[in-house]
XYZ file of C-alpha atoms in Angstrom:
575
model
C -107.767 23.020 -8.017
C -104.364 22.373 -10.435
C -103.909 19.012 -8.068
C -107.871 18.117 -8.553
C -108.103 18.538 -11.611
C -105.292 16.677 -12.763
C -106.312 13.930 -10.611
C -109.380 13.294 -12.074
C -108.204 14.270 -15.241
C -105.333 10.745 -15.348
C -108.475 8.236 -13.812
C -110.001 5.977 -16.711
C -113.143 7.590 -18.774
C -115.440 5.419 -16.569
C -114.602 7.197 -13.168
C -114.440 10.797 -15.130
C -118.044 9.964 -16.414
C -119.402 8.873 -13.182
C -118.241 11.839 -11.261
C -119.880 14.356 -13.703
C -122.587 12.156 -13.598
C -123.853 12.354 -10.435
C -122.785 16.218 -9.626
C -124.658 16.885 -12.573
C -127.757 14.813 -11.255
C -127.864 17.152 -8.955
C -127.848 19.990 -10.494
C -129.903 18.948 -12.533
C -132.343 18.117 -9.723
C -131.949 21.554 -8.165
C -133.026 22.997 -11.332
C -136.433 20.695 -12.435
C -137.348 20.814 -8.395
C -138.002 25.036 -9.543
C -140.227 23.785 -12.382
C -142.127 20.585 -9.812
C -142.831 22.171 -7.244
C -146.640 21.615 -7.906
C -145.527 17.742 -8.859
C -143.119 16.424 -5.996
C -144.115 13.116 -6.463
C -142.716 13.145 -9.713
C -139.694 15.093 -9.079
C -139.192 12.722 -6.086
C -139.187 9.660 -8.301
C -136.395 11.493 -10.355
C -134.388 11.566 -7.756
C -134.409 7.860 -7.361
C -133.114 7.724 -11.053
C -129.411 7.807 -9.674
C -130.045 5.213 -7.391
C -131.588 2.717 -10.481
C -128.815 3.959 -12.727
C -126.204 2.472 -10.303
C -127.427 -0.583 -9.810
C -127.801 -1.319 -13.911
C -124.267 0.184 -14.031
C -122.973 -2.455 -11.236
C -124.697 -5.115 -13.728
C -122.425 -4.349 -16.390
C -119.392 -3.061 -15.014
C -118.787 -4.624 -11.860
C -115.844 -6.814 -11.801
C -116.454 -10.036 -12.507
C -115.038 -12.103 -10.065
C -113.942 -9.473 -7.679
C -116.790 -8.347 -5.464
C -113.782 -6.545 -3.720
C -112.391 -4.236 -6.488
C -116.151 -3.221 -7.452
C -117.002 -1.789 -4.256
C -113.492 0.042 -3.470
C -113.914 1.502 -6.979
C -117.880 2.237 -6.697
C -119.402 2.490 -3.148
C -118.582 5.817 -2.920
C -121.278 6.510 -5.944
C -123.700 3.942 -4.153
C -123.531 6.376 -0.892
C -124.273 9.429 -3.235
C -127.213 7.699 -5.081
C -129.174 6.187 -1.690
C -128.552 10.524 -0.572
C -130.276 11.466 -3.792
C -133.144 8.897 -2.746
C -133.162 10.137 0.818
C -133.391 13.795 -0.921
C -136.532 12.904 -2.536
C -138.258 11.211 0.181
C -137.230 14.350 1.947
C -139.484 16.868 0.238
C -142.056 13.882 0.072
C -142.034 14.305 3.753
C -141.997 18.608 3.559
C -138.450 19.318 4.872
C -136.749 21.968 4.259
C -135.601 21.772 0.120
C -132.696 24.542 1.066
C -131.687 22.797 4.154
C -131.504 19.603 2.794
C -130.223 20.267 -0.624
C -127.057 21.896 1.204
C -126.642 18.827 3.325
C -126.645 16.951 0.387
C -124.276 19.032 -1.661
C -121.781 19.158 1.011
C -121.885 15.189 1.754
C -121.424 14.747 -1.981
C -118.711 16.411 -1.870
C -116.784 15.194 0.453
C -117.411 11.706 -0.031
C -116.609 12.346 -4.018
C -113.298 14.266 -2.396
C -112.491 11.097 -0.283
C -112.948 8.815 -3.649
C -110.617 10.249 -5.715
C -108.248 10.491 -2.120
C -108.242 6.586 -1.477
C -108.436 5.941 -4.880
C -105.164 7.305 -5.715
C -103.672 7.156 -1.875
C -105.291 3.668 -0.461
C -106.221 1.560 -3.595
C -103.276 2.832 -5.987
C -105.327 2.216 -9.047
C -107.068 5.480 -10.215
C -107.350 4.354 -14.340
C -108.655 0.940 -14.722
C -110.016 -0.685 -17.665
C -112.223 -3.757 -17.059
C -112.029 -6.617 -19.648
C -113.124 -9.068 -16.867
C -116.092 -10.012 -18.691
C -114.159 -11.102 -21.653
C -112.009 -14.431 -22.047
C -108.361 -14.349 -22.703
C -107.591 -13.338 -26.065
C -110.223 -10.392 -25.853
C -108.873 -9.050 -22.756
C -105.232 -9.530 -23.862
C -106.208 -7.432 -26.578
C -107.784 -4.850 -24.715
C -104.897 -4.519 -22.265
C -102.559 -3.680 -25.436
C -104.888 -1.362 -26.127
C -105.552 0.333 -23.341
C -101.767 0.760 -22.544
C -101.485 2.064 -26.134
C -104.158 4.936 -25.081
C -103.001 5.419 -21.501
C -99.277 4.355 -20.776
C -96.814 7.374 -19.546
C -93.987 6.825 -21.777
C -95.145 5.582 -25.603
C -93.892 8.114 -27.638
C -90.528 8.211 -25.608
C -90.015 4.482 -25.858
C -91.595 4.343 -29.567
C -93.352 0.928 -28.364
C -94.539 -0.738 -30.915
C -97.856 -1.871 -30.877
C -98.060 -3.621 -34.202
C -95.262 -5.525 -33.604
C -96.173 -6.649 -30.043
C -99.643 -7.835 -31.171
C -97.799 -9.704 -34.367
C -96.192 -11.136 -31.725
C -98.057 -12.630 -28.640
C -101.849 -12.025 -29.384
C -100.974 -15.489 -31.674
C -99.589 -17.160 -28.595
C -102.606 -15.723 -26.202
C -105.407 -17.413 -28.673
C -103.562 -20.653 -28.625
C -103.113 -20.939 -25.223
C -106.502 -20.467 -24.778
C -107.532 -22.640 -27.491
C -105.929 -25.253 -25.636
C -106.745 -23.945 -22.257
C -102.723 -23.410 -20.841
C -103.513 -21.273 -18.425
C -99.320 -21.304 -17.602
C -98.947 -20.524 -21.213
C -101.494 -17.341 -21.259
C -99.734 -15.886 -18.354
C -96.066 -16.397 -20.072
C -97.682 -14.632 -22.915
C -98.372 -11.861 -19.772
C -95.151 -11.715 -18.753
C -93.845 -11.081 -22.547
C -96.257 -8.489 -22.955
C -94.838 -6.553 -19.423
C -91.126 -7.598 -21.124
C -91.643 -5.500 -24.145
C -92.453 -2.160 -22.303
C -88.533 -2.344 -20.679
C -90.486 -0.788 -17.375
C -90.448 -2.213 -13.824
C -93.754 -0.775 -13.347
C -95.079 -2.778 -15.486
C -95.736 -5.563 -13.514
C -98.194 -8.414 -13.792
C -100.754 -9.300 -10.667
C -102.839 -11.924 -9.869
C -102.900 -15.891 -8.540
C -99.863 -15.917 -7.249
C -99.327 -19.926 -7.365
C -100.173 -20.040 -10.906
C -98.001 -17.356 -11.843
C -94.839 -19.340 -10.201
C -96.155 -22.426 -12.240
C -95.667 -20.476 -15.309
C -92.048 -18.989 -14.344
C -90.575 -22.623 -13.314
C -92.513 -23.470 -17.181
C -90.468 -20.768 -18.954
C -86.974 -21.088 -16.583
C -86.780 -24.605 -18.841
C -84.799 -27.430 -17.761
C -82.052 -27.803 -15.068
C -78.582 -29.042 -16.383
C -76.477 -28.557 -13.351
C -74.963 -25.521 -13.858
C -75.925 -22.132 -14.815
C -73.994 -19.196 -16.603
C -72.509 -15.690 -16.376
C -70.251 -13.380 -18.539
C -67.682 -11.961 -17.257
C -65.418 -8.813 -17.650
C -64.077 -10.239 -20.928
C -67.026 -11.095 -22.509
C -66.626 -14.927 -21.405
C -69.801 -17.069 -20.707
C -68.550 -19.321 -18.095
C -70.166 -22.373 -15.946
C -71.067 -21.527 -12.495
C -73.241 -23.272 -9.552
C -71.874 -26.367 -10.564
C -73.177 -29.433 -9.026
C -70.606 -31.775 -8.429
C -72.893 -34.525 -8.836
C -74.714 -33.939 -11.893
C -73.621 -35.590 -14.981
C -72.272 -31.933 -16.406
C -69.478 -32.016 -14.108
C -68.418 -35.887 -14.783
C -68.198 -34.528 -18.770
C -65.742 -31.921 -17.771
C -68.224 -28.591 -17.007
C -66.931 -27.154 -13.869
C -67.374 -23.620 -11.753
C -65.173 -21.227 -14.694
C -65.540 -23.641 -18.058
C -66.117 -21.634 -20.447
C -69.035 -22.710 -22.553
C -68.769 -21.896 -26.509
C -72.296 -23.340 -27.908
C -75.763 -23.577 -26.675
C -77.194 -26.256 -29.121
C -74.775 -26.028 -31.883
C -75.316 -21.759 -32.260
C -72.517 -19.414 -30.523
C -73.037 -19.009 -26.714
C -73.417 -15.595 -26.794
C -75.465 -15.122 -29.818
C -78.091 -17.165 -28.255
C -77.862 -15.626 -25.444
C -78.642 -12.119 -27.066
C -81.841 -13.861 -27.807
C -83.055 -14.266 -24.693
C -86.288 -12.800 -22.729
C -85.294 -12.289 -18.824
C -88.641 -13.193 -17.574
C -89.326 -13.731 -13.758
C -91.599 -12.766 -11.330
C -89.405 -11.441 -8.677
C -86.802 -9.600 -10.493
C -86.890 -7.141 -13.318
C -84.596 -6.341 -16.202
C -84.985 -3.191 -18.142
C -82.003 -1.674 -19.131
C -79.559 -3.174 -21.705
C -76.900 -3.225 -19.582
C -78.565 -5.215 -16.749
C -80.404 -7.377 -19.607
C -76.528 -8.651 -20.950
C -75.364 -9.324 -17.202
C -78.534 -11.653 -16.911
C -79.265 -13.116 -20.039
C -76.954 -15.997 -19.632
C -78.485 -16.820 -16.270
C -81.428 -17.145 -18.391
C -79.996 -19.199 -21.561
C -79.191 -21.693 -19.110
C -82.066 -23.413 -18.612
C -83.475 -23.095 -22.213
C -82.613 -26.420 -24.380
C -84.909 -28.789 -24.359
C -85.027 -32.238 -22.623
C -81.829 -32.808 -24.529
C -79.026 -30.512 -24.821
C -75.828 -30.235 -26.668
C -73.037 -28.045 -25.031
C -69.711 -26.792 -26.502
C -67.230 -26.221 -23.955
C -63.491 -25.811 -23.467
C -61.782 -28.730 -21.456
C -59.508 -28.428 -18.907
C -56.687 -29.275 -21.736
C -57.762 -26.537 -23.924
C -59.512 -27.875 -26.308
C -63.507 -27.369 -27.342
C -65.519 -30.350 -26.733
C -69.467 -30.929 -27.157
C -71.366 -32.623 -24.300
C -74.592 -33.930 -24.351
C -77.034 -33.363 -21.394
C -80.202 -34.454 -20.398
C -82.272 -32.760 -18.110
C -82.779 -32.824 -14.857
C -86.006 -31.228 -13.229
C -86.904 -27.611 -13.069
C -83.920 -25.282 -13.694
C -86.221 -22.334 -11.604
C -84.603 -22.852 -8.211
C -80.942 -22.691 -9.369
C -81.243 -19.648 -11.293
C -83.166 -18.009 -8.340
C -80.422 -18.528 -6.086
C -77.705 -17.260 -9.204
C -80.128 -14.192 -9.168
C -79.987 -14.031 -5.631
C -76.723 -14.356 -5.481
C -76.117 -11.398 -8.037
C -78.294 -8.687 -5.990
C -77.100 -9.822 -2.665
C -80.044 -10.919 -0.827
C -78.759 -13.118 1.498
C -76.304 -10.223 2.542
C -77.509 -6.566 2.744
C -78.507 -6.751 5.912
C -79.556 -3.057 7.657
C -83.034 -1.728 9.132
C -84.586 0.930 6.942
C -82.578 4.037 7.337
C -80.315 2.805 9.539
C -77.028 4.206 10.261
C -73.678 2.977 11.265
C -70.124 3.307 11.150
C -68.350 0.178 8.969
C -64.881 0.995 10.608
C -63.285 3.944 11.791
C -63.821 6.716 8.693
C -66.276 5.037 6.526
C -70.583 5.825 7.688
C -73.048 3.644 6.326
C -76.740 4.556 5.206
C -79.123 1.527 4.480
C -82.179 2.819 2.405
C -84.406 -0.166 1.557
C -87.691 2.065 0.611
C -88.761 5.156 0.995
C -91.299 4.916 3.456
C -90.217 6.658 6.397
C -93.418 6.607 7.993
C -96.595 5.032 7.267
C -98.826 7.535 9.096
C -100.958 9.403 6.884
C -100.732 12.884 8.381
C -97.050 12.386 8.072
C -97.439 11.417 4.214
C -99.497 13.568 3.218
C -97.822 16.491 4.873
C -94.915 16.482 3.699
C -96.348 14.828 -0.391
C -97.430 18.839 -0.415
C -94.629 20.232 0.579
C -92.217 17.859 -1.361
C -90.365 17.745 1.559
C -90.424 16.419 5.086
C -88.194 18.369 8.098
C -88.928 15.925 10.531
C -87.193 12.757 8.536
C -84.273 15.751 7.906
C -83.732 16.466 11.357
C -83.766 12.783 12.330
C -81.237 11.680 9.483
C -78.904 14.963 10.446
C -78.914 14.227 13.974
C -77.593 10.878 13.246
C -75.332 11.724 10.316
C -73.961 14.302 12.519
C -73.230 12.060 15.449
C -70.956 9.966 13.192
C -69.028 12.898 11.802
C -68.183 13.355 15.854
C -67.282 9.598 16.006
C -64.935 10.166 12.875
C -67.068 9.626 9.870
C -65.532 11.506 7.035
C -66.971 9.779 4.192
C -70.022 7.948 4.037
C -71.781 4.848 1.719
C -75.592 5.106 1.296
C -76.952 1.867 -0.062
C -79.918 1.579 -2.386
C -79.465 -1.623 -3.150
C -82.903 -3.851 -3.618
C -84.491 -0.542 -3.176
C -87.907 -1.035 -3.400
C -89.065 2.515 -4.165
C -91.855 4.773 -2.098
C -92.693 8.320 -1.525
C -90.607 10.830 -4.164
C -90.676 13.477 -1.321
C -88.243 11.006 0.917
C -85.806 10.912 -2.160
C -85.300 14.471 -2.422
C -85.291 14.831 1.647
C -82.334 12.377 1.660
C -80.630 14.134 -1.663
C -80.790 17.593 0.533
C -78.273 16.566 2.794
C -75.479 15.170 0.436
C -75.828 17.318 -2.671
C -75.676 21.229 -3.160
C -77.781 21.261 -6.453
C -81.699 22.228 -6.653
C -83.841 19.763 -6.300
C -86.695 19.986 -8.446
C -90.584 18.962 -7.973
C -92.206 18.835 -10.947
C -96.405 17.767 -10.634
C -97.220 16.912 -14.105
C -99.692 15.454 -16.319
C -99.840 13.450 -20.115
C -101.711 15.280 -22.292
C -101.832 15.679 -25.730
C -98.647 13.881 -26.587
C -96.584 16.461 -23.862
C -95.831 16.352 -20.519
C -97.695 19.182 -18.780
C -96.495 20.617 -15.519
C -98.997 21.516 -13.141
C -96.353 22.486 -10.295
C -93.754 23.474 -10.226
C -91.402 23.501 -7.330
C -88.021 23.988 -6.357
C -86.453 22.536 -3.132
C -83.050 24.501 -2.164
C -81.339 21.991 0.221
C -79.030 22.575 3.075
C -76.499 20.120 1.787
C -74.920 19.645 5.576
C -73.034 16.813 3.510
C -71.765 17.638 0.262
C -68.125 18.166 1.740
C -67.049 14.636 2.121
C -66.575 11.685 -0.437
C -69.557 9.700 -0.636
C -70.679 6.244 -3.094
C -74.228 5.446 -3.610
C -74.357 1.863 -4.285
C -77.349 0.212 -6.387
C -78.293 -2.506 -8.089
C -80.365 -3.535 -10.792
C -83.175 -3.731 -8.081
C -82.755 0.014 -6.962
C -85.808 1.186 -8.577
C -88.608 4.079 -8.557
C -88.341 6.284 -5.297
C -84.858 5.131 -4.719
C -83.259 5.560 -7.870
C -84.604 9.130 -7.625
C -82.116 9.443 -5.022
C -79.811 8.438 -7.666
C -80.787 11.390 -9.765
C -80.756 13.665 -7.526
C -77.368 13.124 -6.553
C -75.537 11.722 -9.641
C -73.356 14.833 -11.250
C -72.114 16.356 -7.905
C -68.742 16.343 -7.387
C -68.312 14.638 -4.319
C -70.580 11.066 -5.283
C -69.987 8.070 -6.903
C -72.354 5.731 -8.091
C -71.276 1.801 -7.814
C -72.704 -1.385 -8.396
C -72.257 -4.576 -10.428
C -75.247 -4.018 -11.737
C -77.423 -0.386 -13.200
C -80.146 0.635 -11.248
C -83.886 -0.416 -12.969
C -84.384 2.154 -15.039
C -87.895 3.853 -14.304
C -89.501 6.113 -11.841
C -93.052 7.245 -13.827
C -95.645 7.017 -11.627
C -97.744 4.230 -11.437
C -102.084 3.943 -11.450
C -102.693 1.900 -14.561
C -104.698 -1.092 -14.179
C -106.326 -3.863 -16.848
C -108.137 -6.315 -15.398
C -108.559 -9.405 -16.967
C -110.293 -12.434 -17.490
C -112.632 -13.314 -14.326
C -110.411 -10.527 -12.743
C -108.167 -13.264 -12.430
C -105.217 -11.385 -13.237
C -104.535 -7.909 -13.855
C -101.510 -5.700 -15.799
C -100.399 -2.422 -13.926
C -98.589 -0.103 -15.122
C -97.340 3.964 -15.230
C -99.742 7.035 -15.799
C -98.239 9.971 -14.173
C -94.990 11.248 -15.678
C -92.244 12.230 -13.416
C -90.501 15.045 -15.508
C -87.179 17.128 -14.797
C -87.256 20.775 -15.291
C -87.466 20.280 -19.145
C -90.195 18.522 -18.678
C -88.641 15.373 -19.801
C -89.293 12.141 -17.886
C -86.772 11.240 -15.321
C -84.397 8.149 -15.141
C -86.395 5.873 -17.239
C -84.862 4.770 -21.143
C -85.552 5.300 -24.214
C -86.477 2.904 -26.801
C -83.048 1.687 -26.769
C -83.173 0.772 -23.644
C -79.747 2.254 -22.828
C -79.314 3.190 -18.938
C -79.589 7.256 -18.478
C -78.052 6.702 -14.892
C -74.393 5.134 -15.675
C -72.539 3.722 -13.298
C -69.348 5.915 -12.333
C -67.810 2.760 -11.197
C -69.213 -0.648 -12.377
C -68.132 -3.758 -10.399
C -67.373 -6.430 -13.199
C -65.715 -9.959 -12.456
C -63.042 -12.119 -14.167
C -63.631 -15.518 -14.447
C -61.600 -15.948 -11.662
C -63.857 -13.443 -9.198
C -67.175 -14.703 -10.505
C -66.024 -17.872 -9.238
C -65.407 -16.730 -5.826
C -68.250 -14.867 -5.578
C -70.901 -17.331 -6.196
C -69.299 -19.689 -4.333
C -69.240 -17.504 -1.428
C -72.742 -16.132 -1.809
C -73.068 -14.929 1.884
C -70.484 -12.567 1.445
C -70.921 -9.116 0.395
C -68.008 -8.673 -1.465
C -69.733 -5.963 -3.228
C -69.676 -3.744 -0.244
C -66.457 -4.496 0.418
C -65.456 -3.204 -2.782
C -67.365 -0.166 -2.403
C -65.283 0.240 1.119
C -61.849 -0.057 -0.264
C -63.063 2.468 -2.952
C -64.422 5.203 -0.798
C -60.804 4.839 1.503
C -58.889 5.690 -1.644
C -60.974 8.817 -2.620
């Protein structure tokens, strides 16, 4: 009843009302039918009360624009209400009132059961707040509201509200003023920015949103730009043919002003928006920020640089088309897309001594027994066994160290993390089912899962990115403090792992803001992984790959190598 209860209890006001609602119809029912007996005709019309309640209720709070969302959300309150009706024309007909009224208590039941199931399970969205009757600014507003009443983590990222309306409800009302559709959903994007949480993320028309992103990546000057291990901002992805190079910016220039203001300073002033990748943390946000900066100038840009001969030198540059295609591949480049290759949970041995784990989500299996077997438990034997069977063939082969990659993790099932952890780490592993409530995390239940830890006797190196987020950065938890693990990248891991549920839909249901309700809390019942309002990353790298302007060179120039796993190799052989 714990698990019920605090279902229903994190689902938006709308789906708590409806389910008391109708179980109270009922009862409700039961009792006046005692008091009609003599006047069934009455009490029959009464039951068909439900049924004309519904359909005013569709009226009102359907989804405008999404016939789809209103009946996953609704039908199964529909079903109940035609039942009620049926109920009525039941006794109209002399059944049995017992009979039927058990039938009908028992079907409500279940189907009400099955709601809240594929509501949370199927549909993912159990709070949602409907503003899709309202135009832009309106709904913009509401969705800072509603995230100000509902999202997981305010009070332990102090977001502030009054600063983010100040901010972008301005922008929102003259976009739509003008009707900049590209605009309003920039103004979206700055809006999931401020929260510093990949599960915030921003849905909808998926054309219109990559409109807006090319829009904001500004201008494309032939190059782009990263900091190295010295604090550098250097040119890189040069093109040889663009006027940039002709002036003297090559692949390792180092660039000194961005329109006449300090390279880095305006880089520290830079959002990291994009639709495919995430920055949270402020150690990821300084690695990408000058990828950013450098496609923000204008159709005109002047650019302080150091010539070959030593000496600073301003070019000026005009632009040349969208700068969005250049700094995806730079992004790409970073995370190593082209290059981490693997199945999901594969296993093999990289030479002689040196296993290799590929995690790319936590979905082991999609079957639904499967999931929601072992979601109870917290555990699953059956993807234990399999991964020890394996692990334990390489130790036979010679495996006596091993590298499990989370890199571009794409997160999943919190039961697979702490399946995987069991094997590599001796230290409990902790399932905490919690709730938000009254500015505390509440625990529901609590579990503990003592692993096996078959593992924990050889050197091993997790290796992230700033990609490895929710599910698999709980694998990063889990095992971060034990002796024998590393953690390596070039870049943190995301930086959240709340659950997610949280839903605004917008204008015309056009597009939609999602974010985290259900707090994933450690044993002091303190959320997991994600930041505070600093932003600072609570799962450090042990080892962070970082590049002189000589090795960020060579490794965007050579971006199908994956030079970060190769450092990772010649790491684990010296341990």
């Amino acid at each position: 009843m714990k698990i019920i209860y605090g279902l229903i209890y994190q689902m938006d006001k709308t789906m708590q009302f409806l389910y008391l609602f109708y179980v109270s119809a009922i009862i409700v029912l039961i009792v006046l039918h005692h008091f009609l007996k003599k006047h069934i005709r009455l009490w029959a019309g009464l039951c068909c009360v439900p049924l004309l309640f519904f359909g005013l209720f569709l009226l009102k709070e359907g989804y405008r624009g999404d016939a789809e969302l209103t009946i996953m959300r609704y039908v199964a309150f529909g079903i109940v209400s035609l039942l009620i009706a049926l109920w009525g024309l039941a006794m109209l007909l002399k059944r049995s009132f017992k009979a039927y009224t058990i039938i009908l208590s028992v079907t409500t039941v279940i189907i009400l059961f099955l709601s809240i199931l594929s509501i949370w399970a199927v549909w993912l969205r159990p709070n949602v707040t409907n503003y899709s009757h309202y135009g832009w600014t309106e709904s913009f507003e509401g969705a800072i509201d509603t995230m100000e009443k509902y999202y997981v983590l305010n009070e332990w990222k102090d977001i502030d509200y009054d600063k983010i309306r100040n901010e972008l409800i301005p922008k929102v009302k003259d976009a739509e003023k003008r009707g900049d559709e590209l605009d309003y959903i920039i103004a979206l994007y700055e809006l999931k920015y401020e929260f510093g949480d990949g599960h915030v993320t921003v849905r909808g028309n998926s054309g219109k949103r990559d409109a807006a992103m090319e829009r904001y990546a500004g201008n494309d000057y032939g190059f782009s730009l990263f900091r190295t291990e010295e604090g550098q901002i250097i040119a890189i992805c040069v093109d040889k043919e663009a006027d940039c190079y002709k002036k003297g910016i090559h692949n390792g220039t180092v660039i000194t002003k961005w329109n006449g203001v300090p390279v880095n300073q305006a880089a520290d002033k830079v959002k990291c928006l994009d639709r495919n990748y995430s920055f949270q943390t402020k150690e990821n946000i300084y690695i990408a920020q000058p990828i950013f900066l450098a496609g923000q100038g204008g159709n005109r840009l002047s650019v302080g640089y150091i010539n070959d001969m030593g000496h600073e030198e301003t070019a000026m540059l005009d632009g040349r088309g969208e700068y969005i295609d250049r700094r995806t591949e730079v992004l790409r480049t970073l995370f190593g897309d082209n290059v981490i290759l693997g199945d999901n949970y594969s296993t093999r041995m990289l030479d002689e001594n040196v296993g290799y784990l590929r995690v790319n989500e936590e979905e082991y299996s999609t079957d639904p027994m499967f999931v929601a077997r072992s979601a109870i438990s917290g555990f699953s034997q059956e993807m234990y066994d399999d991964l020890d069977s394996r692990l334990s063939e390489m130790r036979k082969n010679g495996m006596d160290r091993i590298i499990i990659d989370v890199r571009n993790n794409d997160g999943g099932n919190g039961f697979e993390s702490r399946t995987i952890a069991s094997l590599f780490t001796a230290n409990p592993l902790s399932y905490n089912l919690a709730i938000y409530k009254d500015g505390d995390y509440k625990v529901l239940i609590r579990a503990r899962h003592e692993n096996r830890a078959k593992y924990n006797d050889i050197p091993i190196v997790v290796l992230v990115n700033g990609q490895t987020c929710s599910a698999g950065e709980e694998i990063v938890h889990y095992l971060k403090g034990s002796p024998n693990v590393t953690v390596i990248g070039n870049t943190g891991t995301w930086g959240n792992a709340q659950g997610t549920g949280g839903s605004v839909v917008l204008s015309d249901s056009k597009y939609e803001l999602r974010f985290p309700i259900t707090p994933t809390v450690d044993d002091s019942n303190l959320p997991i992984v994600d930041t505070k309002g600093n932003r600072v990353s609570r799962l450090k790298l042990d080892h962070q790959i970082t590049y002189t302007k000589e090795e960020a060179i060579e490794f965007f120039e050579h971006p199908n190598d994956d030079m970060v796993l190769d450092e990772a190799i010649e790491y684990i052989k010296q341990q």
